[in-house]
Coordinates of C-alpha atoms and ligand atoms in Angstrom, one line a residue:
X1 CA -36.4 -47.4 -12.8
X2 CA -36.7 -47.2 -9.1
X3 CA -34.0 -45.0 -7.5
X4 CA -35.0 -41.9 -5.4
X5 CA -34.1 -38.8 -7.2
X6 CA -33.6 -40.4 -10.5
X7 CA -33.6 -37.8 -13.3
X8 CA -37.3 -37.9 -14.7
X9 CA -36.2 -36.8 -18.3
X10 CA -34.5 -40.2 -18.5
X11 CA -37.9 -41.9 -18.3
X12 CA -38.5 -40.2 -21.7
X13 CA -35.3 -41.6 -23.2
X14 CA -35.9 -45.1 -21.7
X15 CA -35.6 -47.4 -24.6
X16 CA -34.5 -50.9 -24.6
X17 CA -32.9 -50.6 -21.2
X18 CA -36.0 -50.8 -19.1
X19 CA -36.4 -54.4 -20.5
X20 CA -33.3 -55.7 -19.3
X21 CA -33.4 -57.6 -16.2
X22 CA -31.1 -57.8 -13.5
X23 CA -28.4 -60.1 -14.3
X24 CA -27.7 -62.4 -11.2
X25 CA -26.7 -65.9 -12.8
X26 CA -23.4 -65.6 -14.5
X27 CA -22.2 -68.8 -14.1
X28 CA -23.2 -72.3 -14.5
X29 CA -23.6 -75.1 -12.2
X30 CA -21.6 -78.5 -13.4
X31 CA -23.6 -81.5 -11.7
X32 CA -22.5 -84.9 -11.0
X33 CA -24.5 -87.9 -12.4
X34 CA -26.9 -87.6 -9.4
X35 CA -27.7 -84.0 -10.2
X36 CA -25.5 -82.4 -7.3
X37 CA -23.7 -79.2 -8.2
X38 CA -20.3 -80.2 -8.0
X39 CA -18.6 -76.8 -9.7
X40 CA -19.8 -73.6 -10.8
X41 CA -18.2 -72.7 -14.1
X42 CA -18.3 -68.9 -15.2
X43 CA -19.7 -68.2 -18.5
X44 CA -17.5 -66.7 -20.8
X45 CA -18.1 -63.0 -21.8
X46 CA -18.3 -63.1 -25.2
X47 CA -17.3 -59.4 -25.7
X48 CA -13.8 -60.3 -23.9
X49 CA -13.0 -62.2 -27.0
X50 CA -11.1 -61.1 -30.2
X51 CA -12.5 -62.4 -33.6
X52 CA -10.1 -65.2 -34.1
X53 CA -10.8 -66.2 -30.3
X54 CA -14.4 -66.3 -31.1
X55 CA -13.9 -68.6 -33.9
X56 CA -12.2 -71.2 -31.5
X57 CA -14.6 -70.6 -28.6
X58 CA -17.4 -71.4 -31.1
X59 CA -15.3 -74.1 -32.8
X60 CA -14.9 -76.2 -29.4
X61 CA -18.7 -76.1 -29.2
X62 CA -18.6 -77.9 -32.7
X63 CA -19.9 -74.8 -34.8
X64 CA -18.5 -73.8 -37.9
X65 CA -16.4 -70.4 -38.4
X66 CA -19.2 -68.6 -40.2
X67 CA -21.2 -69.1 -37.0
X68 CA -18.6 -67.3 -35.1
X69 CA -18.5 -64.7 -37.8
X70 CA -22.0 -64.1 -37.4
X71 CA -22.1 -63.9 -33.6
X72 CA -19.2 -61.4 -33.7
X73 CA -21.4 -59.4 -36.2
X74 CA -24.4 -59.6 -34.0
X75 CA -22.4 -58.4 -30.7
X76 CA -20.1 -55.6 -32.2
X77 CA -21.9 -54.6 -35.5
X78 CA -25.5 -55.2 -34.5
X79 CA -24.7 -54.5 -31.0
X80 CA -27.1 -57.0 -29.7
X81 CA -26.9 -57.6 -25.7
X82 CA -28.9 -60.7 -25.6
X83 CA -29.1 -64.1 -27.4
X84 CA -32.7 -64.0 -27.8
X85 CA -32.3 -60.9 -30.1
X86 CA -30.0 -62.9 -32.5
X87 CA -32.5 -64.4 -34.5
X88 CA -30.3 -65.4 -37.7
X89 CA -29.0 -68.0 -35.1
X90 CA -30.7 -71.2 -34.9
X91 CA -32.6 -71.7 -31.6
X92 CA -30.3 -74.8 -30.5
X93 CA -27.2 -72.7 -31.0
X94 CA -28.6 -69.8 -29.0
X95 CA -29.5 -72.3 -26.0
X96 CA -26.0 -73.7 -26.4
X97 CA -24.3 -70.6 -26.2
X98 CA -26.6 -69.4 -23.3
X99 CA -25.1 -72.3 -21.4
X100 CA -21.7 -71.6 -21.6
X101 CA -21.4 -67.8 -22.7
X102 CA -23.0 -64.4 -22.1
X103 CA -23.1 -61.7 -24.7
X104 CA -23.7 -58.8 -22.0
X105 CA -22.7 -58.4 -18.2
X106 CA -23.3 -54.8 -17.2
X107 CA -26.6 -53.8 -15.7
X108 CA -27.5 -50.4 -16.4
X109 CA -28.7 -49.0 -13.2
X110 CA -29.5 -45.3 -14.1
X111 CA -28.6 -42.7 -16.6
X112 CA -28.6 -39.2 -16.5
X113 CA -28.9 -36.5 -19.0
X114 CA -27.0 -33.2 -18.6
X115 CA -28.4 -29.9 -19.4
X116 CA -25.4 -29.8 -22.3
X117 CA -26.5 -33.0 -23.6
X118 CA -23.9 -35.2 -21.9
X119 CA -25.2 -38.6 -20.6
X120 CA -23.9 -40.8 -17.9
X121 CA -24.7 -44.4 -17.5
X122 CA -24.2 -45.7 -14.0
X123 CA -24.0 -49.6 -14.2
X124 CA -23.5 -52.8 -12.2
X125 CA -20.9 -55.5 -13.0
X126 CA -22.3 -59.0 -12.5
X127 CA -20.5 -59.0 -9.1
X128 CA -22.4 -55.9 -8.0
X129 CA -19.8 -53.0 -8.4
X130 CA -20.3 -49.7 -10.2
X131 CA -19.1 -49.0 -13.6
X132 CA -19.8 -45.3 -15.0
X133 CA -19.4 -44.3 -18.6
X134 CA -19.9 -40.9 -20.2
X135 CA -21.3 -39.9 -23.7
X136 CA -20.3 -36.4 -24.9
X137 CA -22.0 -35.3 -27.8
X138 CA -20.1 -32.8 -30.0
X139 CA -20.6 -30.8 -33.2
X140 CA -18.4 -32.7 -35.4
X141 CA -17.9 -36.0 -33.4
X142 CA -19.1 -37.5 -30.3
X143 CA -16.7 -38.9 -27.4
X144 CA -17.5 -42.0 -25.0
X145 CA -15.5 -41.7 -21.9
X146 CA -15.1 -45.2 -20.4
X147 CA -13.6 -46.5 -17.1
X148 CA -11.0 -48.9 -16.8
X149 CA -11.5 -49.6 -13.1
X150 CA -14.6 -49.8 -10.6
X151 CA -13.1 -47.1 -8.1
X152 CA -9.3 -46.3 -8.2
X153 CA -7.0 -46.9 -5.7
X154 CA -4.8 -43.6 -6.7
X155 CA -6.0 -41.3 -4.2
X156 CA -5.5 -38.2 -6.0
X157 CA -7.0 -35.5 -3.5
X158 CA -8.7 -33.7 -5.9
X159 CA -10.8 -36.6 -7.5
X160 CA -14.2 -37.8 -6.2
X161 CA -13.3 -41.2 -7.9
X162 CA -10.4 -41.6 -5.2
X163 CA -13.0 -41.8 -2.2
X164 CA -14.5 -45.0 -3.6
X165 CA -10.9 -46.8 -3.4
X166 CA -10.2 -49.6 -5.6
X167 CA -12.9 -52.1 -6.0
X168 CA -11.4 -54.0 -8.9
X169 CA -9.8 -53.5 -12.6
X170 CA -12.3 -53.9 -15.4
X171 CA -12.0 -57.0 -17.6
X172 CA -11.6 -56.2 -21.6
X173 CA -15.3 -57.5 -21.9
X174 CA -16.5 -54.8 -19.6
X175 CA -14.6 -52.0 -21.3
X176 CA -15.9 -53.1 -24.7
X177 CA -19.5 -53.2 -23.2
X178 CA -19.3 -50.1 -22.0
X179 CA -18.8 -48.3 -25.6
X180 CA -21.7 -50.6 -26.7
X181 CA -24.1 -49.2 -24.2
X182 CA -23.4 -45.9 -25.0
X183 CA -23.4 -46.1 -28.6
X184 CA -27.0 -48.0 -28.4
X185 CA -28.2 -45.4 -26.2
X186 CA -26.9 -42.3 -28.1
X187 CA -27.7 -43.6 -31.7
X188 CA -30.3 -46.7 -31.2
X189 CA -29.3 -50.4 -31.1
X190 CA -27.1 -51.1 -33.9
X191 CA -27.7 -48.0 -35.5
X192 CA -24.8 -46.5 -37.4
X193 CA -23.2 -43.3 -35.4
X194 CA -24.2 -39.9 -36.9
X195 CA -20.6 -38.3 -36.2
X196 CA -17.5 -40.2 -35.8
X197 CA -16.9 -41.6 -32.3
X198 CA -13.8 -40.8 -30.2
X199 CA -13.0 -42.8 -27.2
X200 CA -11.3 -41.2 -24.1
X201 CA -10.0 -43.7 -21.2
X202 CA -10.6 -41.0 -18.7
X203 CA -13.4 -42.4 -16.8
X204 CA -13.0 -44.0 -13.3
X205 CA -9.7 -45.9 -12.5
X206 CA -6.2 -45.5 -13.8
X207 CA -6.1 -47.2 -17.3
X208 CA -2.5 -48.2 -16.8
X209 CA -3.1 -50.4 -14.0
X210 CA -5.4 -52.4 -16.0
X211 CA -3.1 -52.2 -19.2
X212 CA -3.6 -55.6 -20.4
X213 CA -7.7 -55.5 -20.3
X214 CA -7.3 -52.0 -21.8
X215 CA -5.2 -52.9 -24.8
X216 CA -7.2 -56.2 -25.5
X217 CA -10.6 -54.1 -25.3
X218 CA -8.7 -51.5 -27.9
X219 CA -7.9 -54.2 -30.3
X220 CA -11.6 -55.9 -30.1
X221 CA -13.0 -52.4 -30.7
X222 CA -10.7 -51.5 -33.3
X223 CA -12.0 -54.6 -35.4
X224 CA -13.4 -53.5 -38.8
X225 CA -16.3 -56.2 -38.7
X226 CA -17.2 -54.6 -35.3
X227 CA -17.2 -51.4 -33.6
X228 CA -14.4 -50.3 -36.1
X229 CA -13.0 -47.5 -33.6
X230 CA -9.3 -47.7 -34.3
X231 CA -6.9 -46.7 -31.8
X232 CA -6.0 -43.3 -33.7
X233 CA -9.7 -42.2 -32.4
X234 CA -8.6 -43.3 -28.6
X235 CA -6.9 -41.1 -26.1
X236 CA -6.0 -42.8 -22.9
X237 CA -4.9 -40.7 -19.8
X238 CA -2.7 -41.7 -17.0
X239 CA -1.6 -40.2 -13.8
X240 CA 1.9 -41.5 -14.2
X241 CA 2.4 -45.3 -14.2
X242 CA 6.0 -45.0 -15.5
X243 CA 6.5 -48.5 -16.7
X244 CA 3.5 -48.7 -18.8
X245 CA 4.4 -45.4 -20.3
X246 CA 7.7 -46.8 -21.2
X247 CA 5.8 -50.1 -22.5
X248 CA 3.5 -48.0 -24.6
X249 CA 6.6 -46.3 -26.3
X250 CA 7.3 -49.7 -27.9
X251 CA 3.8 -50.7 -28.9
X252 CA 2.8 -49.6 -32.7
X253 CA -0.8 -49.9 -32.8
X254 CA -1.5 -47.8 -29.9
X255 CA -3.8 -45.1 -28.5
X256 CA -2.9 -41.3 -28.0
X257 CA -1.6 -40.7 -24.4
X258 CA -2.4 -38.0 -22.0
X259 CA -0.5 -37.6 -18.8
X260 CA -1.9 -36.0 -15.6
X261 CA 0.5 -33.7 -14.1
X262 CA -1.3 -31.7 -11.7
X263 CA 1.5 -29.8 -10.0
X264 CA 4.9 -28.5 -11.0
X265 CA 7.0 -29.7 -8.3
X266 CA 7.6 -33.1 -6.4
X267 CA 6.5 -31.5 -3.0
X268 CA 3.2 -30.3 -4.3
X269 CA 2.6 -33.4 -6.5
X270 CA 3.2 -35.9 -3.8
X271 CA 0.4 -34.3 -1.9
X272 CA -2.0 -33.8 -4.7
X273 CA -1.3 -37.1 -6.4
X274 CA 0.4 -39.5 -4.1
X275 CA 1.6 -41.8 -7.0
X276 CA 4.0 -39.3 -7.4
X277 CA 6.0 -40.6 -4.3
X278 CA 6.5 -43.9 -6.4
X279 CA 7.5 -42.1 -9.6
X280 CA 8.5 -38.8 -9.2
X281 CA 8.2 -35.8 -11.9
X282 CA 11.9 -36.7 -13.0
X283 CA 11.4 -40.1 -13.7
X284 CA 7.8 -39.4 -15.2
X285 CA 9.2 -36.8 -17.5
X286 CA 11.9 -39.1 -18.7
X287 CA 9.2 -41.8 -19.6
X288 CA 7.4 -39.1 -21.4
X289 CA 10.5 -38.1 -23.3
X290 CA 11.1 -41.5 -24.5
X291 CA 7.5 -41.8 -25.4
X292 CA 7.8 -38.4 -27.1
X293 CA 10.7 -39.7 -29.2
X294 CA 8.7 -42.5 -30.1
X295 CA 5.9 -40.6 -31.6
X296 CA 4.8 -41.4 -35.2
X297 CA 3.2 -38.9 -37.6
X298 CA -0.5 -38.3 -36.5
X299 CA -0.1 -39.5 -33.0
X300 CA -1.0 -37.0 -30.1
X301 CA 0.7 -36.8 -26.6
X302 CA -0.8 -34.2 -24.1
X303 CA -0.4 -33.2 -20.6
X304 CA -3.4 -32.2 -18.4
X305 CA -3.2 -29.8 -15.5
X306 CA -6.1 -29.7 -13.3
X307 CA -6.5 -26.2 -11.9
X308 CA -7.4 -25.7 -8.4
X309 CA -8.1 -22.2 -7.0
X310 CA -5.2 -20.8 -4.7
X311 CA -3.5 -24.2 -4.9
X312 CA -1.5 -24.7 -8.2
X313 CA -2.8 -21.9 -10.4
X314 CA -0.5 -18.9 -9.4
X315 CA 1.8 -17.3 -12.1
X316 CA 4.6 -18.5 -10.3
X317 CA 3.1 -22.2 -10.8
X318 CA 2.8 -21.7 -14.6
X319 CA 6.5 -20.4 -14.7
X320 CA 7.6 -23.5 -12.7
X321 CA 5.5 -26.0 -14.9
X322 CA 6.9 -24.3 -18.0
X323 CA 10.3 -24.5 -17.0
X324 CA 10.1 -28.0 -16.1
X325 CA 8.7 -29.0 -19.2
X326 CA 11.5 -27.1 -21.2
X327 CA 13.9 -28.5 -19.0
X328 CA 13.0 -31.9 -20.0
X329 CA 12.4 -30.7 -23.8
X330 CA 8.9 -31.6 -23.7
X331 CA 7.2 -29.0 -26.1
X332 CA 4.0 -30.9 -25.4
X333 CA 0.4 -29.4 -25.5
X334 CA -0.9 -28.7 -22.2
X335 CA -4.5 -29.1 -21.5
X336 CA -5.9 -27.0 -18.5
X337 CA -8.9 -28.4 -16.8
X338 CA -10.7 -26.3 -14.4
X339 CA -11.4 -28.2 -11.1
X340 CA -14.9 -29.6 -11.5
X341 CA -16.8 -29.4 -7.9
X342 CA -16.4 -32.6 -6.2
X343 CA -18.0 -32.2 -2.7
X344 CA -17.0 -33.0 0.0
X345 CA -13.2 -32.2 -1.4
X346 CA -12.1 -28.8 -0.1
X347 CA -11.2 -27.5 -3.8
X348 CA -12.7 -24.9 -6.2
X349 CA -12.0 -24.3 -9.8
X350 CA -9.5 -21.5 -10.9
X351 CA -11.2 -18.4 -12.1
X352 CA -11.3 -17.6 -15.7
X353 CA -8.9 -14.8 -15.5
X354 CA -6.4 -17.2 -13.5
X355 CA -6.6 -19.9 -16.0
X356 CA -6.0 -17.4 -19.0
X357 CA -2.9 -15.7 -17.1
X358 CA -1.6 -19.2 -16.3
X359 CA -2.2 -20.1 -20.2
X360 CA -0.6 -17.1 -21.6
X361 CA 2.7 -17.7 -19.3
X362 CA 3.0 -21.4 -20.8
X363 CA 2.4 -19.8 -24.2
X364 CA 4.8 -17.3 -23.6
X365 CA 7.5 -20.0 -22.8
X366 CA 6.8 -21.9 -25.9
X367 CA 4.2 -24.5 -24.6
X368 CA 0.7 -24.8 -26.5
X369 CA -1.8 -24.6 -23.8
X370 CA -5.7 -25.0 -24.0
X371 CA -8.6 -25.0 -21.6
X372 CA -10.8 -27.8 -21.3
X373 CA -14.7 -27.1 -21.4
X374 CA -16.2 -29.1 -18.7
X375 CA -19.0 -31.4 -19.7
X376 CA -21.8 -33.0 -17.7
X377 CA -21.0 -31.1 -14.5
X378 CA -24.7 -31.1 -13.5
X379 CA -24.8 -34.7 -13.6
X380 CA -21.5 -35.6 -11.8
X381 CA -20.1 -36.8 -15.1
X382 CA -17.3 -34.1 -15.6
X383 CA -13.4 -35.2 -15.0
X384 CA -13.0 -36.4 -11.5
X385 CA -16.8 -36.4 -10.4
X386 CA -17.3 -40.2 -11.2
X387 CA -18.1 -41.8 -8.0
X388 CA -21.4 -43.8 -8.5
X389 CA -23.8 -40.7 -7.4
X390 CA -27.0 -41.8 -7.7
X391 CA -28.5 -38.2 -7.7
X392 CA -28.6 -35.8 -10.5
X393 CA -29.3 -32.0 -10.1
X394 CA -33.0 -32.0 -11.3
X395 CA -32.9 -28.2 -11.6
X396 CA -30.4 -28.1 -14.4
X397 CA -31.8 -31.0 -16.2
Ligands
SAH1 N1 -6.6 -41.9 -13.8 C1 -6.2 -41.2 -14.9 C2 -7.5 -40.9 -15.7 C3 -8.8 -40.5 -14.9 S1 -8.8 -38.9 -14.6 C4 -5.7 -39.9 -14.7 O1 -5.4 -39.6 -13.6 O2 -5.1 -39.3 -15.9 C5 -8.9 -38.0 -16.1 C6 -8.4 -36.6 -16.0 O3 -9.4 -35.8 -15.0 C7 -7.1 -36.6 -15.1 O4 -6.3 -35.3 -15.9 C8 -7.5 -36.0 -13.8 O5 -6.2 -35.3 -13.2 C9 -8.6 -34.9 -14.0 N2 -9.4 -34.8 -12.8 C10 -9.5 -35.6 -11.8 N3 -10.3 -35.1 -10.8 C11 -10.9 -33.9 -11.6 C12 -11.6 -32.9 -11.0 N4 -12.5 -32.9 -9.8 N5 -12.0 -31.9 -11.8 C13 -11.1 -31.5 -12.9 N6 -10.2 -32.5 -13.4 C14 -10.1 -33.6 -12.5

């Protein structure tokens, strides 16, 4: 690993990643009879295919369905990231596959380990864009936080990812691959997770602006013959893309929903989260109500509220927030997230006392409120800190 300031602890954790080469060729050339390149055909990212799609893809290569099942297991169950490792497949088939498809496209550039055990992976897409994923170990279960976009278009003023702007939305394969990378690193290639794994779509980007990719990725991730992480284990967070909240309300197999509020009034939310100018609070909470009505047993729906010192954390803000949610008859759990430092942004986390006072006002007005413990702050892995930072804070590692 080459980058200056790279966390030395990671050298010790270095496993199979070190052997992975930079992926530069994602396309195969199509040649005319005299050997000239006439077109470039992108290779199919196999992780973007559902089981049945893989059967057709492999069928088109003249191979029987059982080969597709073998490949699916190799990709999603054994979590292999190269055809060379799939030694149960005939060599010729591996060569054939390699000419038209790829089992992995993300290149792991660096990994950072937090003092609290959180790991952050900084990867590059085949076209050179940053993708970040975070693995958060917990006592009874582990959580993988994946990104849905490279960068983000939403410009929330308290979030570092916003500074990247939108580079592009990620493909279903790139979302699935993040989970595979994190699982392999945390447990070993193909090893069964020691705990249950939860997923949260709270990394870089706005998942509901990558809705199709997201939903397809989640269906692939849920496959019992593969990763088998079902939607009930997944929570997706949105800044408030109203049409997609309404759409999700009609979907039966769906992840849990979290909606980021960040401010109790349109006036303030317009500034902190400019998406509010497109879908103001009344519209957003109307869609939330519709979603709440569609909830089935066991489904969770939460609000998130980032707490910015002296900006949105006063008792008055708490009362406004509680009244707003009560007006819309939304007795939904509120997660309070103390702001994670995101220099050069001009915000600071609210003090403990302030957070507690805010929380008790919400509770007194009938809203269950919880304070989220930040994880991985020292390696820029916490909420709102993902901005493709290459340095870690060595003092805390
Ligand atoms: N775009 C989606 C998902 C990514 S952000 C969304 O906005 O919900 C995930 C959560 O982190 C959101 O609730 C967001 O408000 C919060 N967040 C963003 N920047 C933060 C920061 N610097 N500190 C704490 N939370 C932050």
